[in-house]
Coordinates of C-alpha atoms and ligand atoms in Angstrom, one line a residue:
M72 CA -43.9 20.3 -15.4
R73 CA -44.3 16.7 -15.0
T74 CA -44.1 15.3 -11.7
R75 CA -43.4 11.8 -12.0
P76 CA -39.4 11.5 -11.0
L77 CA -36.9 10.4 -13.2
K78 CA -35.0 7.5 -11.3
V79 CA -31.4 7.7 -10.9
A80 CA -29.0 4.7 -10.0
L81 CA -25.4 6.1 -8.4
L82 CA -23.1 3.6 -8.8
G83 CA -20.1 4.2 -6.5
C84 CA -20.8 6.7 -3.6
G85 CA -16.7 8.1 -2.9
V86 CA -15.6 11.6 -3.4
V87 CA -17.5 12.0 -6.3
G88 CA -20.4 9.9 -5.7
S89 CA -21.7 11.4 -2.5
E90 CA -21.1 14.8 -4.0
V91 CA -23.4 14.2 -6.9
A92 CA -25.6 12.7 -4.2
R93 CA -25.4 15.8 -2.0
I94 CA -26.4 18.0 -5.2
M95 CA -28.8 16.1 -6.1
T96 CA -30.5 16.7 -2.9
T97 CA -29.8 20.5 -2.0
H98 CA -30.3 21.5 -5.7
A99 CA -33.2 19.1 -6.0
D100 CA -35.8 22.1 -7.0
D101 CA -33.4 23.5 -8.9
L102 CA -32.8 20.1 -11.1
A103 CA -36.4 19.8 -11.3
A104 CA -36.9 22.9 -13.0
R105 CA -34.2 23.2 -15.4
I106 CA -35.4 19.8 -16.4
G107 CA -39.1 19.9 -16.4
A108 CA -39.2 16.9 -14.1
P109 CA -38.3 15.7 -10.4
V110 CA -35.1 13.7 -10.4
E111 CA -35.0 10.8 -7.4
L112 CA -32.0 9.2 -6.5
A113 CA -33.7 5.4 -6.5
G114 CA -30.8 3.4 -5.8
V115 CA -27.0 3.7 -4.5
A116 CA -24.7 0.9 -4.8
V117 CA -21.3 0.8 -2.7
R118 CA -18.8 -1.9 -1.7
R119 CA -18.6 -1.2 1.8
P120 CA -22.8 -0.8 2.7
S121 CA -22.0 -0.3 6.5
K122 CA -19.7 3.1 6.1
V123 CA -22.1 6.0 7.2
R124 CA -23.3 8.3 4.3
E125 CA -24.4 11.4 5.3
G126 CA -27.4 12.4 3.8
I127 CA -28.1 9.4 2.0
D128 CA -31.3 7.1 3.0
P129 CA -29.5 3.9 4.3
N130 CA -32.6 2.0 2.3
L131 CA -31.2 3.2 -0.8
V132 CA -27.8 1.2 -0.4
T133 CA -27.0 -1.7 -2.0
T134 CA -24.1 -3.8 -2.7
D135 CA -25.7 -5.2 -5.9
A136 CA -24.8 -3.0 -8.6
T137 CA -26.2 -5.5 -11.4
A138 CA -29.5 -5.6 -9.7
L139 CA -29.6 -2.3 -9.3
V140 CA -29.4 -1.3 -13.1
K141 CA -31.5 -4.3 -13.9
R142 CA -34.3 -2.9 -12.1
G143 CA -36.1 -1.6 -15.3
D144 CA -37.7 1.8 -13.6
I145 CA -34.1 3.6 -13.7
D146 CA -33.8 5.9 -16.5
V147 CA -30.5 7.2 -15.5
V148 CA -27.4 5.1 -14.3
V149 CA -24.1 7.3 -12.9
E150 CA -21.1 5.4 -13.1
V151 CA -18.6 6.9 -10.8
I152 CA -16.8 3.8 -9.9
G153 CA -14.0 3.6 -12.2
G154 CA -11.7 1.1 -13.7
I155 CA -12.6 -1.3 -16.1
E156 CA -14.7 -3.9 -14.4
P157 CA -17.3 -4.1 -13.4
A158 CA -17.9 -0.8 -14.7
R159 CA -18.2 -2.0 -18.3
A160 CA -20.6 -4.8 -17.3
L161 CA -22.9 -2.5 -15.4
I162 CA -23.2 0.4 -18.4
T163 CA -24.0 -2.4 -21.0
T164 CA -26.6 -3.8 -18.5
A165 CA -27.8 -0.3 -18.1
F166 CA -28.5 0.1 -21.6
E167 CA -30.2 -3.3 -22.2
H168 CA -32.4 -2.6 -19.7
G169 CA -33.4 0.9 -20.8
A170 CA -31.6 3.7 -19.2
S171 CA -29.1 6.1 -20.2
V172 CA -25.7 6.5 -18.9
V173 CA -23.5 9.3 -17.4
S174 CA -20.4 8.1 -16.7
A175 CA -16.7 9.7 -15.4
N176 CA -14.6 6.8 -16.6
K177 CA -11.8 8.0 -18.6
A178 CA -10.2 4.3 -18.8
L179 CA -13.0 3.0 -19.7
L180 CA -14.0 5.5 -22.8
A181 CA -10.4 5.4 -23.7
Q182 CA -10.2 2.2 -24.2
D183 CA -14.0 0.7 -25.0
G184 CA -15.7 3.8 -26.2
A185 CA -16.7 2.3 -29.3
A186 CA -18.6 -0.3 -28.4
L187 CA -19.9 1.4 -25.4
H188 CA -21.5 3.7 -27.9
A189 CA -22.7 1.0 -30.1
A190 CA -24.5 -0.1 -27.0
A191 CA -25.9 3.2 -26.3
E192 CA -27.1 3.6 -29.8
E193 CA -28.6 0.1 -30.2
H194 CA -30.3 1.0 -27.5
G195 CA -31.4 4.4 -28.4
R196 CA -30.1 5.7 -25.0
D197 CA -27.6 8.3 -24.0
L198 CA -23.6 7.9 -23.1
Y199 CA -22.5 11.2 -21.5
Y200 CA -19.5 12.1 -20.0
E201 CA -18.4 15.2 -19.5
A202 CA -16.5 14.2 -16.1
A203 CA -14.3 12.0 -17.5
V204 CA -12.2 14.6 -19.0
A205 CA -10.5 17.4 -16.6
G206 CA -13.1 17.7 -14.1
A207 CA -15.5 20.5 -14.1
I208 CA -14.1 21.9 -17.1
P209 CA -16.5 21.7 -19.9
L210 CA -14.3 20.1 -23.0
I211 CA -16.4 17.3 -24.3
R212 CA -19.8 19.1 -25.1
P213 CA -17.8 22.3 -26.9
L214 CA -16.3 19.8 -28.7
R215 CA -19.0 17.4 -29.4
E216 CA -21.6 20.5 -29.4
S217 CA -20.3 23.8 -29.7
L218 CA -17.3 23.4 -32.4
A219 CA -19.6 20.6 -34.6
G220 CA -19.8 23.3 -37.2
D221 CA -15.8 24.0 -37.1
K222 CA -12.7 21.9 -37.8
V223 CA -10.6 21.0 -34.9
N224 CA -6.3 20.9 -35.9
R225 CA -5.0 20.7 -32.3
V226 CA -5.8 20.1 -28.9
L227 CA -3.2 21.1 -26.5
G228 CA -3.5 21.1 -22.5
I229 CA -2.5 20.1 -18.6
V230 CA -5.1 17.1 -18.0
N231 CA -3.9 15.9 -15.0
G232 CA -3.7 17.9 -11.8
T233 CA -1.4 15.6 -9.9
T234 CA 1.4 16.1 -12.1
N235 CA 1.1 19.5 -12.8
F236 CA 1.1 20.0 -8.7
I237 CA 4.4 18.3 -8.8
L238 CA 6.4 20.1 -12.1
D239 CA 4.7 23.3 -10.5
K240 CA 6.6 22.8 -7.1
M241 CA 10.0 21.7 -8.8
D242 CA 9.7 25.0 -11.0
S243 CA 9.1 27.2 -7.9
T244 CA 11.2 25.9 -5.4
G245 CA 14.1 23.8 -7.5
A246 CA 12.9 20.7 -5.5
G247 CA 13.8 17.2 -7.3
Y248 CA 10.9 14.8 -8.3
Q249 CA 11.1 12.9 -5.2
E250 CA 10.5 15.8 -2.9
A251 CA 7.8 17.5 -4.9
L252 CA 6.1 14.0 -5.2
D253 CA 5.9 13.4 -1.2
E254 CA 4.6 17.1 -0.9
A255 CA 1.9 16.1 -3.2
T256 CA 1.4 12.6 -1.2
A257 CA 1.1 14.8 2.2
L258 CA -1.7 17.4 0.8
G259 CA -3.5 14.7 -0.7
Y260 CA -3.1 15.2 -4.3
A261 CA -0.6 12.4 -5.6
E262 CA -2.7 9.2 -4.4
A263 CA -0.4 6.1 -2.3
D264 CA 0.5 4.8 -5.9
P265 CA 1.1 7.8 -8.0
T266 CA 1.5 5.6 -11.2
A267 CA -1.5 6.6 -13.1
D268 CA -0.7 10.2 -12.7
V269 CA 3.0 10.6 -13.1
E270 CA 3.2 7.7 -15.8
G271 CA 1.2 9.7 -17.7
F272 CA -1.9 7.0 -18.0
D273 CA -4.2 9.2 -16.6
A274 CA -3.6 11.8 -19.2
A275 CA -3.0 9.6 -22.0
A276 CA -6.6 8.2 -21.4
K277 CA -7.8 11.6 -21.4
A278 CA -6.3 12.4 -24.7
A279 CA -7.5 9.5 -26.8
I280 CA -11.0 11.0 -25.5
L281 CA -10.3 14.3 -26.6
A282 CA -8.5 13.3 -30.1
G283 CA -11.5 10.9 -30.8
I284 CA -14.2 13.6 -30.4
A285 CA -12.1 16.6 -31.9
F286 CA -11.1 14.6 -35.0
H287 CA -14.2 12.3 -35.4
T288 CA -12.0 9.4 -35.9
R289 CA -11.4 6.3 -33.1
V290 CA -8.2 7.0 -31.2
R291 CA -7.9 4.3 -28.6
L292 CA -5.6 4.0 -25.5
D293 CA -2.9 2.1 -27.4
D294 CA -2.7 4.7 -30.0
V295 CA -1.5 7.6 -27.7
Y296 CA 2.3 7.8 -27.4
R297 CA 3.2 8.3 -23.6
E298 CA 5.7 9.1 -21.3
G299 CA 5.8 10.1 -17.7
M300 CA 7.4 12.7 -15.7
T301 CA 9.3 10.5 -13.3
E302 CA 12.7 11.4 -15.0
V303 CA 12.3 15.2 -14.9
T304 CA 14.7 16.9 -12.9
A305 CA 15.7 20.1 -11.1
A306 CA 18.5 20.4 -13.9
D307 CA 16.0 20.1 -17.0
F308 CA 14.1 23.1 -15.0
A309 CA 17.1 25.0 -14.9
S310 CA 17.8 24.5 -18.6
A311 CA 14.2 25.5 -18.9
K312 CA 14.6 28.5 -17.1
E313 CA 17.4 29.7 -19.1
M314 CA 15.4 28.9 -22.3
G315 CA 12.8 31.1 -21.2
C316 CA 10.5 28.0 -20.5
T317 CA 9.0 25.8 -17.9
I318 CA 8.2 22.3 -18.0
K319 CA 4.7 20.7 -18.3
L320 CA 2.9 17.5 -19.0
L321 CA 1.8 17.7 -22.1
A322 CA -1.5 15.9 -23.9
I323 CA -1.0 16.9 -27.6
C324 CA -3.7 15.7 -30.1
E325 CA -2.6 16.9 -33.7
R326 CA -4.1 16.7 -37.0
A327 CA -1.1 16.3 -39.6
A328 CA -0.3 19.2 -41.8
D329 CA -1.9 17.5 -44.9
G330 CA -5.1 16.6 -42.7
G331 CA -4.7 13.1 -43.8
S332 CA -4.1 11.5 -40.2
V333 CA -3.5 12.5 -36.6
T334 CA -1.5 12.0 -33.8
A335 CA -2.0 11.7 -30.2
R336 CA 0.7 12.2 -27.3
V337 CA 1.4 12.7 -23.6
H338 CA 5.1 13.6 -22.7
P339 CA 6.8 16.5 -20.5
A340 CA 7.4 19.2 -22.7
M341 CA 9.5 22.7 -22.2
I342 CA 6.5 25.6 -23.0
P343 CA 7.8 29.4 -23.2
L344 CA 6.6 31.4 -20.2
S345 CA 4.6 33.8 -22.6
H346 CA 2.5 30.7 -23.3
P347 CA -0.7 30.5 -21.1
L348 CA -0.3 27.0 -20.2
A349 CA 2.4 28.1 -18.7
S350 CA 1.0 30.0 -15.9
V351 CA -1.6 27.5 -15.0
R352 CA 0.1 26.6 -11.6
G353 CA -1.1 23.8 -8.8
A354 CA -3.4 21.2 -9.5
Y355 CA -5.3 23.1 -12.2
N356 CA -6.0 21.7 -15.8
A357 CA -6.2 24.1 -19.2
V358 CA -6.8 22.9 -22.4
F359 CA -5.8 24.8 -25.6
V360 CA -8.2 24.3 -28.8
E361 CA -7.4 25.3 -32.2
S362 CA -9.7 25.1 -34.8
D363 CA -9.7 26.6 -38.4
A364 CA -12.7 29.0 -37.7
S365 CA -12.5 29.7 -34.0
G366 CA -8.8 30.3 -33.8
Q367 CA -7.4 29.4 -30.5
L368 CA -9.7 29.1 -27.5
M369 CA -8.6 27.9 -23.9
F370 CA -10.8 25.8 -21.0
Y371 CA -9.2 26.4 -17.7
G372 CA -10.4 24.9 -13.9
P373 CA -10.2 22.3 -11.5
G374 CA -9.5 19.0 -13.2
A375 CA -9.9 17.0 -10.1
G376 CA -11.8 16.5 -6.4
G377 CA -15.3 15.7 -5.9
S378 CA -17.2 18.6 -6.4
P379 CA -15.8 19.9 -9.3
T380 CA -16.3 16.2 -11.2
A381 CA -19.6 16.3 -9.8
S382 CA -20.7 19.5 -11.0
A383 CA -19.7 18.0 -14.8
V384 CA -22.0 14.9 -13.9
L385 CA -24.7 17.0 -12.7
G386 CA -24.7 18.5 -15.8
D387 CA -24.3 15.5 -18.1
L388 CA -27.1 14.4 -15.6
V389 CA -29.3 17.2 -16.5
A390 CA -28.9 16.8 -20.5
V391 CA -29.7 13.2 -20.5
C392 CA -32.7 13.8 -18.2
R393 CA -34.1 16.3 -21.0
N394 CA -33.1 14.2 -23.9
R395 CA -35.3 11.3 -22.3
L396 CA -38.6 13.7 -21.3
N397 CA -38.1 14.9 -25.3
G398 CA -37.8 11.0 -26.5
A399 CA -34.7 12.2 -27.9
T400 CA -31.2 11.1 -27.3
G401 CA -28.1 13.3 -27.9
P402 CA -24.8 13.3 -29.8
G403 CA -23.5 9.9 -30.1
E404 CA -20.2 8.3 -31.2
S405 CA -18.6 10.5 -34.1
A406 CA -15.8 8.5 -36.1
Y407 CA -16.5 9.1 -39.8
A408 CA -13.7 10.6 -40.5
A409 CA -12.3 7.6 -39.8
L410 CA -8.7 9.1 -40.2
P411 CA -5.2 6.8 -39.6
V412 CA -3.5 7.7 -36.5
S413 CA 0.4 8.0 -37.3
P414 CA 2.9 6.8 -34.8
M415 CA 4.9 8.7 -32.5
G416 CA 8.1 9.0 -35.4
D417 CA 5.7 10.9 -37.7
V418 CA 5.1 13.8 -35.1
V419 CA 7.2 17.4 -36.0
T420 CA 8.3 19.3 -33.2
R421 CA 11.5 20.9 -31.9
Y422 CA 13.9 19.1 -29.1
H423 CA 16.1 20.5 -26.0
I424 CA 19.1 17.9 -25.7
S425 CA 21.3 18.0 -23.3
L426 CA 24.5 16.1 -23.6
D427 CA 27.8 15.6 -21.5
V428 CA 30.5 15.2 -24.0
A429 CA 34.6 15.8 -24.2
D430 CA 35.8 18.9 -24.0
K431 CA 38.3 19.1 -26.8
P432 CA 39.1 19.9 -30.7
G433 CA 36.6 18.8 -33.1
V434 CA 34.0 17.6 -30.9
L435 CA 31.2 20.3 -31.7
A436 CA 31.7 19.4 -35.4
Q437 CA 31.2 15.3 -34.8
V438 CA 27.9 16.2 -33.0
A439 CA 26.6 18.4 -35.3
T440 CA 27.6 16.4 -38.2
V441 CA 25.3 13.5 -36.3
F442 CA 22.6 16.4 -36.3
A443 CA 23.1 16.9 -40.1
E444 CA 23.2 13.3 -41.5
H445 CA 19.8 12.8 -39.9
G446 CA 18.0 15.9 -41.3
V447 CA 18.3 17.5 -38.0
S448 CA 18.8 21.0 -37.8
I449 CA 20.2 22.8 -35.0
D450 CA 18.5 26.3 -33.8
T451 CA 21.1 26.9 -30.9
V452 CA 24.0 25.1 -29.1
R453 CA 25.3 26.0 -25.5
Q454 CA 28.3 24.8 -24.3
Q455 CA 29.8 25.0 -21.0
G456 CA 33.2 23.2 -20.1
K457 CA 34.7 22.1 -17.1
D458 CA 38.1 20.1 -16.3
G459 CA 38.4 18.8 -19.8
E460 CA 34.6 17.7 -19.9
A461 CA 31.7 19.8 -21.0
S462 CA 27.6 19.8 -21.0
L463 CA 26.4 20.8 -24.8
V464 CA 22.9 21.7 -24.7
V465 CA 21.4 21.9 -28.5
V466 CA 17.8 23.1 -29.4
T467 CA 16.5 21.8 -32.8
H468 CA 14.4 23.3 -35.3
R469 CA 11.5 21.1 -36.1
A470 CA 12.2 18.0 -36.9
S471 CA 10.6 14.5 -36.8
D472 CA 10.5 12.3 -33.8
A473 CA 11.9 9.3 -35.7
S474 CA 14.6 11.8 -37.0
L475 CA 15.4 12.8 -33.8
T476 CA 15.4 9.3 -32.7
G477 CA 17.9 8.5 -35.1
T478 CA 20.5 11.3 -34.1
V479 CA 20.5 10.1 -30.5
A480 CA 21.3 6.8 -31.5
A481 CA 24.0 7.9 -33.1
L482 CA 25.0 10.2 -30.8
R483 CA 25.5 7.7 -28.1
K484 CA 27.7 5.9 -29.9
L485 CA 30.3 8.7 -30.9
D486 CA 33.5 7.8 -27.8
T487 CA 33.2 11.5 -27.6
V488 CA 29.7 11.5 -26.0
R489 CA 29.8 10.4 -22.3
G490 CA 25.9 10.2 -21.9
V491 CA 22.9 11.8 -23.2
A492 CA 21.7 13.6 -20.1
S493 CA 18.0 14.7 -21.3
I494 CA 16.1 14.8 -24.3
M495 CA 12.8 17.1 -24.0
R496 CA 10.4 18.2 -26.7
V497 CA 9.6 21.9 -27.0
E498 CA 6.1 22.9 -27.4
G499 CA 3.8 25.8 -27.6
E500 CA 5.7 28.1 -29.8
Ligands
LIG657 N1 -5.9 12.1 -11.0 C1 -6.2 12.6 -11.8 C2 -5.6 14.2 -11.6 C3 -7.8 13.3 -11.8 O1 -4.5 14.1 -11.1 O2 -5.7 14.9 -12.3 C4 -8.8 11.8 -11.9 O3 -8.3 12.3 -13.4

């Protein structure tokens, strides 16, 4: 074993960074044996240097992250500060000064992954980011390496623990969205500002990363259709139950049937209780990958939290250090397929539409005609009338999102349709 240590700079020492430092210390011997050289924490960049950080030598702590990544003797920079800047500038500077990078930064990778990969390649360094998607769950490496010989057609999953916790609460207790969110906040699952999670931005960033790797195509955050889950109601869950379904916030990346394009989207959807994703409870994540040769694979586990995320960071650190010792680099960006990313209107799926209508002769026929005129075939209709008004639930066969949007716009124009109470896609069948 080499005795000269590989030097690691840690950018950020919050929930994840402090766990990375702790595991680097407590597992030092095992890490050295697995890598073939010791790894040394050479510096820790933080915002608040006065904060006491157990187990971290105060002499290593600095507020000057730029100077740390420019030192020239750093082998690997671990970036766990998140956000776009200064993370992007620091990672680019790290490559320019000879370091490889391990990052957990989904927002940055989803927005600027191509440029960062190019910078890594230009300088002959690695960029690894297993921790950016679904915490501890191995997904990036299986897609980049284990499935490199297969053809992935679909990635479907729950990639945000906060929203899964909220939806699971609504499902199991009948609570409304706000009540379930309040509980998630009180228990520390939801942040004080939960927007990134509940509006689907976090999941959309992860979907962009997964789609890019799965389909060997550049997919940016802007390419991902996104709907949050703040409008999901207790009534939606009641409807889902009547259909033998539950509701999950799903990230869905698909290759079109003709193979010529891909789509990526995040939105709440009904899935049958018999689908394995329906039984993913609490803050857990799970991702289904469907490939030509492998068939269906499912990856499950804790998608967030200091220790699980640090596990993924440490796995990358070991891989990057091994590459470094071998004078090699691991897989870089693979975007050779360059498939177009189609808009949401091209997505084909099933829909559950709940309408408030007048309960009088001819209304059902009028509504059915609108569906027919837009080429959307109805699978089931359920009606419940009360005092001259009725609620009408229509479940469609597979149709394009554009046809469904046209149908709903036309339904809203009918005098007899008082309102469209909810529209939800039905997946996993
Ligand atoms: N906020 C995310 C979640 C974890 O709730 O899953 C970090 O991506």
